[in-house]
C-alpha positions as a Python dict, from the first residue, in 0.01 Angstrom:
ca = {
    (1, 'M'): (0, 0, 0),
    (2, 'R'): (-287, 234, 83),
    (3, 'K'): (-226, 209, 457),
    (4, 'R'): (143, 285, 406),
    (5, 'L'): (57, 595, 204),
    (6, 'E'): (-186, 714, 469),
    (7, 'L'): (78, 665, 737),
    (8, 'V'): (319, 888, 545),
    (9, 'F'): (73, 1176, 545),
    (10, 'I'): (-24, 1123, 906),
    (11, 'C'): (346, 1158, 986),
    (12, 'L'): (373, 1476, 782),
    (13, 'L'): (65, 1641, 925),
    (14, 'L'): (93, 1554, 1294),
    (15, 'T'): (221, 1818, 1531),
    (16, 'A'): (580, 1811, 1640),
    (17, 'A'): (487, 1686, 1987),
    (18, 'T'): (341, 1368, 1843),
    (19, 'A'): (547, 1055, 1795),
    (20, 'C'): (552, 909, 1446),
    (21, 'Q'): (720, 579, 1370),
    (22, 'A'): (846, 544, 1012),
    (23, 'G'): (1169, 390, 891),
    (24, 'G'): (1328, 381, 1233),
    (25, 'G'): (1105, 620, 1423),
    (26, 'R'): (1082, 998, 1461),
    (27, 'E'): (1017, 1104, 1819),
    (28, 'T'): (990, 1476, 1890),
    (29, 'V'): (940, 1677, 2206),
    (30, 'G'): (836, 2037, 2137),
    (31, 'R'): (1069, 2153, 1860),
    (32, 'E'): (1373, 1969, 1985),
    (33, 'K'): (1572, 1769, 1736),
    (34, 'P'): (1385, 1445, 1662),
    (35, 'K'): (1576, 1131, 1751),
    (36, 'S'): (1547, 772, 1636),
    (37, 'K'): (1544, 488, 1890),
    (38, 'D'): (1918, 446, 1849),
    (39, 'G'): (1986, 817, 1912),
    (40, 'K'): (2036, 940, 1556),
    (41, 'T'): (1906, 1283, 1454),
    (42, 'I'): (1624, 1231, 1206),
    (43, 'V'): (1590, 1446, 895),
    (44, 'A'): (1261, 1393, 713),
    (45, 'L'): (1247, 1451, 337),
    (46, 'S'): (906, 1482, 171),
    (47, 'V'): (903, 1398, -201),
    (48, 'K'): (638, 1357, -469),
    (49, 'E'): (739, 1000, -534),
    (50, 'Q'): (1020, 769, -436),
    (51, 'T'): (1282, 729, -709),
    (52, 'A'): (1599, 528, -753),
    (53, 'Y'): (1793, 855, -721),
    (54, 'Y'): (1646, 946, -384),
    (55, 'E'): (1685, 591, -261),
    (56, 'A'): (2051, 571, -363),
    (57, 'A'): (2129, 919, -234),
    (58, 'A'): (1967, 850, 104),
    (59, 'K'): (2157, 522, 141),
    (60, 'K'): (2493, 685, 66),
    (61, 'F'): (2419, 985, 288),
    (62, 'N'): (2325, 765, 584),
    (63, 'E'): (2641, 559, 537),
    (64, 'K'): (2856, 873, 549),
    (65, 'H'): (2667, 1034, 839),
    (66, 'P'): (2624, 772, 1112),
    (67, 'D'): (2480, 1032, 1351),
    (68, 'I'): (2199, 1134, 1109),
    (69, 'E'): (1915, 929, 968),
    (70, 'L'): (1761, 1062, 648),
    (71, 'Q'): (1406, 935, 609),
    (72, 'I'): (1209, 976, 287),
    (73, 'H'): (834, 1023, 294),
    (74, 'S'): (679, 991, -52),
    (75, 'F'): (332, 1086, -169),
    (76, 'K'): (339, 816, -436),
    (77, 'P'): (488, 471, -381),
    (78, 'P'): (731, 354, -654),
    (79, 'G'): (554, 261, -976),
    (80, 'E'): (213, 398, -882),
    (81, 'K'): (70, 621, -1155),
    (82, 'W'): (-52, 976, -1104),
    (83, 'G'): (-426, 1012, -1156),
    (84, 'G'): (-659, 1305, -1200),
    (85, 'G'): (-651, 1536, -900),
    (86, 'D'): (-348, 1368, -742),
    (87, 'M'): (-125, 1670, -798),
    (88, 'E'): (-378, 1895, -626),
    (89, 'K'): (-400, 1651, -334),
    (90, 'Y'): (-20, 1645, -306),
    (91, 'A'): (4, 2024, -308),
    (92, 'K'): (-278, 2059, -54),
    (93, 'A'): (-124, 1803, 182),
    (94, 'T'): (215, 1972, 163),
    (95, 'N'): (64, 2318, 212),
    (96, 'T'): (-130, 2200, 516),
    (97, 'A'): (179, 2054, 675),
    (98, 'V'): (404, 2352, 606),
    (99, 'L'): (150, 2618, 698),
    (100, 'S'): (95, 2444, 1031),
    (101, 'G'): (466, 2487, 1098),
    (102, 'N'): (533, 2117, 1098),
    (103, 'G'): (580, 1862, 823),
    (104, 'A'): (908, 1746, 676),
    (105, 'D'): (1241, 1923, 725),
    (106, 'L'): (1335, 1897, 359),
    (107, 'L'): (1074, 1953, 92),
    (108, 'E'): (1088, 1861, -275),
    (109, 'M'): (946, 2177, -433),
    (110, 'T'): (903, 2050, -787),
    (111, 'D'): (561, 2173, -909),
    (112, 'L'): (501, 2361, -583),
    (113, 'P'): (488, 2746, -560),
    (114, 'V'): (833, 2835, -427),
    (115, 'G'): (757, 3207, -454),
    (116, 'A'): (446, 3183, -242),
    (117, 'Y'): (623, 2977, 24),
    (118, 'A'): (922, 3211, 30),
    (119, 'N'): (703, 3520, 57),
    (120, 'K'): (542, 3374, 366),
    (121, 'K'): (887, 3301, 510),
    (122, 'L'): (815, 2929, 519),
    (123, 'L'): (1142, 2835, 349),
    (124, 'L'): (1498, 2896, 462),
    (125, 'N'): (1717, 3125, 255),
    (126, 'L'): (2008, 2898, 164),
    (127, 'N'): (2247, 3170, 45),
    (128, 'D'): (2456, 3193, 361),
    (129, 'M'): (2480, 2818, 412),
    (130, 'L'): (2595, 2774, 55),
    (131, 'E'): (2857, 3048, 79),
    (132, 'Q'): (2992, 2943, 420),
    (133, 'D'): (3011, 2567, 369),
    (134, 'P'): (3384, 2480, 339),
    (135, 'S'): (3307, 2133, 202),
    (136, 'L'): (3181, 2279, -125),
    (137, 'N'): (3411, 2380, -410),
    (138, 'K'): (3233, 2700, -514),
    (139, 'S'): (3436, 2739, -833),
    (140, 'D'): (3309, 2399, -952),
    (141, 'L'): (2943, 2480, -902),
    (142, 'Q'): (2722, 2577, -1196),
    (143, 'T'): (2656, 2911, -1027),
    (144, 'N'): (2472, 3039, -1332),
    (145, 'I'): (2200, 2785, -1256),
    (146, 'L'): (2183, 2870, -886),
    (147, 'D'): (2179, 3244, -961),
    (148, 'A'): (1887, 3192, -1199),
    (149, 'L'): (1686, 3027, -919),
    (150, 'K'): (1728, 3323, -683),
    (151, 'M'): (1425, 3532, -598),
    (152, 'N'): (1448, 3877, -443),
    (153, 'G'): (1813, 3806, -372),
    (154, 'G'): (1740, 3484, -185),
    (155, 'L'): (1809, 3123, -282),
    (156, 'Y'): (1531, 2903, -150),
    (157, 'T'): (1578, 2582, -348),
    (158, 'I'): (1874, 2386, -479),
    (159, 'P'): (1815, 2126, -750),
    (160, 'G'): (1978, 1789, -791),
    (161, 'G'): (2011, 1851, -1165),
    (162, 'F'): (1864, 2050, -1452),
    (163, 'M'): (1771, 2033, -1818),
    (164, 'L'): (1806, 2294, -2090),
    (165, 'R'): (1557, 2421, -2346),
    (166, 'A'): (1740, 2533, -2659),
    (167, 'F'): (1668, 2571, -3029),
    (168, 'V'): (1817, 2367, -3311),
    (169, 'G'): (1821, 2460, -3677),
    (170, 'D'): (1918, 2290, -4002),
    (171, 'G'): (2281, 2391, -4051),
    (172, 'N'): (2271, 2295, -4420),
    (173, 'V'): (2028, 2584, -4467),
    (174, 'L'): (2127, 2827, -4193),
    (175, 'N'): (2501, 2819, -4258),
    (176, 'K'): (2472, 2949, -4615),
    (177, 'P'): (2636, 3287, -4680),
    (178, 'D'): (2307, 3460, -4767),
    (179, 'V'): (2135, 3355, -4440),
    (180, 'K'): (2200, 3585, -4147),
    (181, 'I'): (2080, 3486, -3799),
    (182, 'D'): (2175, 3674, -3485),
    (183, 'D'): (2034, 3436, -3227),
    (184, 'A'): (2212, 3605, -2936),
    (185, 'G'): (1907, 3818, -2876),
    (186, 'W'): (1647, 3743, -3140),
    (187, 'S'): (1279, 3782, -3067),
    (188, 'W'): (991, 3564, -3182),
    (189, 'K'): (912, 3836, -3439),
    (190, 'E'): (1268, 3815, -3576),
    (191, 'F'): (1237, 3436, -3580),
    (192, 'E'): (913, 3471, -3775),
    (193, 'D'): (1071, 3703, -4033),
    (194, 'T'): (1367, 3467, -4078),
    (195, 'A'): (1151, 3157, -4099),
    (196, 'R'): (916, 3318, -4351),
    (197, 'K'): (1201, 3397, -4587),
    (198, 'L'): (1348, 3049, -4556),
    (199, 'V'): (1015, 2871, -4605),
    (200, 'Q'): (938, 3077, -4914),
    (201, 'K'): (1271, 2971, -5064),
    (202, 'T'): (1183, 2603, -5039),
    (203, 'G'): (892, 2625, -5282),
    (204, 'S'): (614, 2368, -5264),
    (205, 'G'): (547, 1999, -5309),
    (206, 'K'): (795, 1744, -5177),
    (207, 'D'): (1058, 2014, -5123),
    (208, 'R'): (827, 2217, -4897),
    (209, 'R'): (981, 2301, -4559),
    (210, 'Y'): (815, 2427, -4242),
    (211, 'A'): (955, 2651, -3971),
    (212, 'L'): (821, 2419, -3700),
    (213, 'A'): (619, 2098, -3720),
    (214, 'D'): (448, 1819, -3528),
    (215, 'D'): (285, 2037, -3259),
    (216, 'P'): (-57, 2205, -3257),
    (217, 'P'): (-73, 2583, -3197),
    (218, 'E'): (-189, 2533, -2838),
    (219, 'V'): (138, 2355, -2755),
    (220, 'I'): (346, 2625, -2924),
    (221, 'L'): (156, 2887, -2724),
    (222, 'Q'): (231, 2699, -2403),
    (223, 'E'): (599, 2683, -2489),
    (224, 'W'): (625, 3047, -2588),
    (225, 'V'): (450, 3151, -2268),
    (226, 'A'): (681, 2922, -2069),
    (227, 'D'): (981, 3091, -2232),
    (228, 'S'): (851, 3427, -2114),
    (229, 'Y'): (655, 3318, -1807),
    (230, 'G'): (774, 3610, -1600),
    (231, 'E'): (618, 3850, -1850),
    (232, 'F'): (272, 3715, -1773),
    (233, 'I'): (301, 3587, -1414),
    (234, 'D'): (474, 3787, -1142),
    (235, 'R'): (660, 3520, -947),
    (236, 'A'): (663, 3707, -617),
    (237, 'S'): (307, 3847, -611),
    (238, 'R'): (153, 3560, -815),
    (239, 'K'): (-47, 3804, -1027),
    (240, 'A'): (-135, 3734, -1392),
    (241, 'S'): (-144, 3971, -1689),
    (242, 'F'): (-284, 3760, -1972),
    (243, 'D'): (-534, 4034, -2058),
    (244, 'S'): (-246, 4243, -2192),
    (245, 'P'): (-184, 4347, -2556),
    (246, 'A'): (139, 4141, -2550),
    (247, 'F'): (-56, 3818, -2493),
    (248, 'T'): (-326, 3883, -2753),
    (249, 'A'): (-51, 3974, -3000),
    (250, 'L'): (116, 3639, -2924),
    (251, 'L'): (-210, 3455, -2989),
    (252, 'R'): (-254, 3628, -3325),
    (253, 'Q'): (107, 3577, -3426),
    (254, 'I'): (92, 3201, -3371),
    (255, 'K'): (-244, 3165, -3546),
    (256, 'Q'): (-117, 3355, -3848),
    (257, 'L'): (189, 3131, -3875),
    (258, 'Y'): (-35, 2824, -3884),
    (259, 'D'): (-292, 2983, -4118),
    (260, 'E'): (-14, 3069, -4363),
    (261, 'K'): (132, 2719, -4323),
    (262, 'M'): (465, 2850, -4199),
    (263, 'M'): (413, 2600, -3918),
    (264, 'T'): (214, 2278, -3912),
    (265, 'S'): (74, 2044, -3651),
    (266, 'E'): (110, 1750, -3892),
    (267, 'P'): (387, 1497, -3834),
    (268, 'I'): (652, 1521, -4106),
    (269, 'D'): (974, 1343, -4191),
    (270, 'N'): (1294, 1441, -4010),
    (271, 'G'): (1469, 1722, -4187),
    (272, 'K'): (1149, 1873, -4330),
    (273, 'Q'): (1132, 2136, -4060),
    (274, 'L'): (1385, 2417, -4041),
    (275, 'F'): (1392, 2442, -3663),
    (276, 'Y'): (1280, 2254, -3358),
    (277, 'S'): (1268, 2326, -2990),
    (278, 'A'): (1513, 2093, -2816),
    (279, 'R'): (1505, 1951, -2465),
    (280, 'F'): (1850, 1854, -2350),
    (281, 'M'): (1797, 1639, -2041),
    (282, 'S'): (2150, 1499, -2029),
    (283, 'P'): (2484, 1546, -2207),
    (284, 'D'): (2408, 1265, -2454),
    (285, 'D'): (2096, 1450, -2569),
    (286, 'I'): (2304, 1724, -2730),
    (287, 'I'): (2405, 1470, -2995),
    (288, 'N'): (2124, 1215, -2998),
    (289, 'E'): (1841, 1465, -3042),
    (290, 'P'): (1978, 1715, -3297),
    (291, 'Y'): (2149, 1451, -3512),
    (292, 'R'): (1831, 1248, -3518),
    (293, 'V'): (1656, 1536, -3695),
    (294, 'F'): (1933, 1703, -3897),
    (295, 'T'): (2254, 1576, -4057),
    (296, 'N'): (2421, 1908, -3975),
    (297, 'P'): (2241, 2064, -3677),
    (298, 'R'): (2315, 2415, -3557),
    (299, 'L'): (2267, 2501, -3190),
    (300, 'L'): (2079, 2825, -3134),
    (301, 'Q'): (1956, 3043, -2852),
    (302, 'K'): (1578, 3032, -2815),
    (303, 'P'): (1387, 3334, -2944),
    (304, 'H'): (1209, 3545, -2685),
    (305, 'P'): (924, 3802, -2673),
    (306, 'E'): (983, 4162, -2771),
    (307, 'G'): (1131, 4361, -2484),
    (308, 'S'): (1260, 4066, -2282),
    (309, 'S'): (1604, 3906, -2271),
    (310, 'G'): (1700, 3588, -2450),
    (311, 'G'): (1917, 3297, -2351),
    (312, 'I'): (1886, 2928, -2281),
    (313, 'R'): (1604, 2838, -2046),
    (314, 'I'): (1670, 2601, -1759),
    (315, 'I'): (1432, 2356, -1594),
    (316, 'P'): (1550, 2226, -1256),
    (317, 'F'): (1498, 1869, -1134),
    (318, 'S'): (1451, 1754, -774),
    (319, 'E'): (1446, 2103, -619),
    (320, 'L'): (1490, 2079, -245),
    (321, 'A'): (1411, 2341, 19),
    (322, 'I'): (1453, 2350, 396),
    (323, 'Q'): (1145, 2431, 597),
    (324, 'A'): (1207, 2749, 796),
    (325, 'N'): (1051, 2594, 1107),
    (326, 'S'): (1262, 2278, 1098),
    (327, 'P'): (1446, 2198, 1422),
    (328, 'V'): (1724, 2029, 1222),
    (329, 'K'): (1821, 2300, 976),
    (330, 'E'): (2194, 2227, 1000),
    (331, 'E'): (2145, 1854, 944),
    (332, 'A'): (1905, 1923, 658),
    (333, 'W'): (2172, 2140, 497),
    (334, 'E'): (2417, 1850, 536),
    (335, 'V'): (2185, 1654, 310),
    (336, 'I'): (2178, 1925, 43),
    (337, 'A'): (2556, 1972, 65),
    (338, 'F'): (2601, 1599, 14),
    (339, 'L'): (2375, 1609, -291),
    (340, 'L'): (2610, 1874, -434),
    (341, 'S'): (2913, 1650, -386),
    (342, 'E'): (3085, 1474, -675),
    (343, 'E'): (2972, 1137, -543),
    (344, 'A'): (2604, 1231, -539),
    (345, 'Q'): (2618, 1433, -860),
    (346, 'S'): (2770, 1128, -1033),
    (347, 'L'): (2489, 893, -931),
    (348, 'P'): (2362, 717, -1245),
    (349, 'D'): (1995, 769, -1156),
    (350, 'R'): (2024, 1144, -1101),
    (351, 'E'): (1824, 1334, -1364),
    (352, 'G'): (1966, 1604, -1586),
    (353, 'F'): (2295, 1785, -1610),
    (354, 'A'): (2503, 1803, -1295),
    (355, 'L'): (2537, 2105, -1069),
    (356, 'L'): (2914, 2048, -1086),
    (357, 'K'): (3105, 2168, -1390),
    (358, 'S'): (3359, 1889, -1349),
    (359, 'V'): (3095, 1616, -1378),
    (360, 'N'): (2948, 1773, -1691),
    (361, 'E'): (3293, 1829, -1842),
    (362, 'K'): (3389, 1469, -1777),
    (363, 'R'): (3092, 1328, -1967),
    (364, 'L'): (3119, 1577, -2252),
    (365, 'G'): (3489, 1494, -2282),
    (366, 'E'): (3411, 1121, -2298),
    (367, 'M'): (3154, 1184, -2571),
    (368, 'Q'): (3392, 1399, -2773),
    (369, 'K'): (3661, 1131, -2752),
    (370, 'Q'): (3414, 863, -2863),
    (371, 'V'): (3303, 1076, -3158),
    (372, 'R'): (3662, 1123, -3267),
    (373, 'N'): (3746, 752, -3258),
    (374, 'G'): (3416, 655, -3420),
    (375, 'S'): (3271, 460, -3127),
    (376, 'Y'): (2988, 700, -3040),
    (377, 'K'): (2659, 577, -3189),
    (378, 'L'): (2308, 713, -3207),
    (379, 'S'): (2012, 507, -3090),
    (380, 'T'): (1980, 387, -3450),
    (381, 'G'): (2327, 232, -3426),
    (382, 'Q'): (2478, 484, -3669),
    (383, 'T'): (2805, 658, -3595),
    (384, 'V'): (2805, 1034, -3619),
    (385, 'K'): (3057, 1308, -3695),
    (386, 'V'): (3033, 1603, -3460),
    (387, 'P'): (3275, 1893, -3508),
    (388, 'D'): (3470, 2021, -3211),
    (389, 'D'): (3315, 2366, -3243),
    (390, 'Y'): (2973, 2205, -3185),
    (391, 'F'): (3091, 2092, -2839),
    (392, 'A'): (3246, 2433, -2775),
    (393, 'R'): (2920, 2603, -2868),
    (394, 'F'): (2722, 2382, -2632),
    (395, 'K'): (2963, 2437, -2341),
    (396, 'Q'): (2908, 2809, -2386),
    (397, 'F'): (2534, 2748, -2364),
    (398, 'L'): (2574, 2530, -2057),
    (399, 'N'): (2784, 2778, -1861),
    (400, 'T'): (2577, 3086, -1947),
    (401, 'A'): (2222, 2944, -1931),
    (402, 'G'): (2028, 3160, -1692),
    (403, 'R'): (1665, 3205, -1795),
    (404, 'Y'): (1428, 3063, -1541),
    (405, 'S'): (1070, 3119, -1443),
    (406, 'E'): (884, 2927, -1179),
    (407, 'M'): (609, 2775, -1392),
    (408, 'D'): (282, 2631, -1275),
    (409, 'V'): (153, 2335, -1477),
    (410, 'K'): (-203, 2430, -1388),
    (411, 'V'): (-158, 2773, -1548),
    (412, 'L'): (-16, 2614, -1864),
    (413, 'S'): (-309, 2374, -1867),
    (414, 'I'): (-555, 2664, -1852),
    (415, 'I'): (-377, 2832, -2143),
    (416, 'Y'): (-403, 2517, -2354),
    (417, 'E'): (-770, 2456, -2276),
    (418, 'E'): (-894, 2809, -2340),
    (419, 'S'): (-678, 2886, -2645),
    (420, 'E'): (-825, 2595, -2846),
    (421, 'A'): (-1137, 2802, -2918),
    (422, 'F'): (-927, 3088, -3059),
    (423, 'F'): (-715, 2872, -3286),
    (424, 'A'): (-1034, 2698, -3408),
    (425, 'G'): (-1179, 3040, -3500),
    (426, 'Q'): (-1459, 3017, -3242),
    (427, 'K'): (-1357, 3305, -3012),
    (428, 'S'): (-1163, 3628, -3044),
    (429, 'A'): (-815, 3676, -2901),
    (430, 'E'): (-951, 3928, -2650),
    (431, 'D'): (-1225, 3693, -2525),
    (432, 'V'): (-981, 3404, -2484),
    (433, 'A'): (-726, 3626, -2311),
    (434, 'K'): (-994, 3742, -2068),
    (435, 'L'): (-1100, 3385, -1991),
    (436, 'I'): (-738, 3281, -1929),
    (437, 'Q'): (-684, 3586, -1709),
    (438, 'N'): (-994, 3519, -1500),
    (439, 'R'): (-930, 3147, -1454),
    (440, 'T'): (-563, 3201, -1375),
    (441, 'T'): (-636, 3479, -1125),
    (442, 'T'): (-894, 3263, -949),
    (443, 'Y'): (-650, 2974, -931),
    (444, 'L'): (-358, 3186, -806),
    (445, 'N'): (-575, 3336, -532),
    (446, 'E'): (-692, 2999, -399),
}
């Protein structure tokens, strides 16, 4: 296993003039198109780890393109766990290969700095290829998702799927005539004001409700920063601004909500919180998750910081980019175009919602039909009644979702680690903000 892993990286890091045999052989001369022994053009795809989705997609692509051989080079073999420092090793190996002008033709960019690569012109702008490809039905694409991934007018990655971060509230409380919520553009301050009024109405004891529950303040801070990542990290220049008044105000706001017991880190029974932050990773999640917590859930837009725009946040899966120096750019695009086809988007192992509206609509329609005839069941085995306007509301979310920030898990980790001292009352907001700013700046400049 270890020798196989080392061979993968040798293949990725060797110069283009070096022969590298892997899955059929990749022989290059200068920057000519690499050919396998049987004359096929080789397209190399570098991924974090091999998955059933990549395996199935590569098999189907190779069957449909007898003149191209898609080879997958994975950092982690199937089933091998990620250990401490592995992510840094993966990023360093990929950076070394790409900066040298070699490496794989297609790169999985998940957890890698797309902005930094694009700024150095290491990735191909895929806009023109997307627009000019006659095999793609542009009207069927979830263009709101692709538009959200654009940077400085360029599209440098295309995902295989995506998930949504939304907000869910208790409809039995929120739908009362005296409760007014305009979630189309509400801020975290407006959320706080609303939650405070609702919590105070519930009284105390066994009837006590919380705005949010089950997560410590450090996790809430991470999430709120993630929802407004672009406010604190400039994606293009990779500069941080955590030493700003906006960030220290966010720290104090969250601490106050926990100190006043508007929010709690304690686990509580379902239905005892008024809201929760939902992760919809597939169509089925829009029923299974909310109806697990509330008997009458209400889908909401996520709150956002003062001065920024709201909306549903997207998180892409399996983002692929084409290396600008690849000698097989056209063939590499053929791979991406195939992954946008109905056949590939319908693969059972593909993560997230589809990039095709028709695929999403098909599954949502099946679910709605099952709900109506009583055959749709939660993981508990219970049937559930979901009104038609709930589906309509979600479809609106799905087709208008457009908030995206290229997040760095290392930055979020720094925020968690340093903020613990503030929430424990050991350091001031200003001191913690300065520590986060310094550590983040050092990391971004590495």
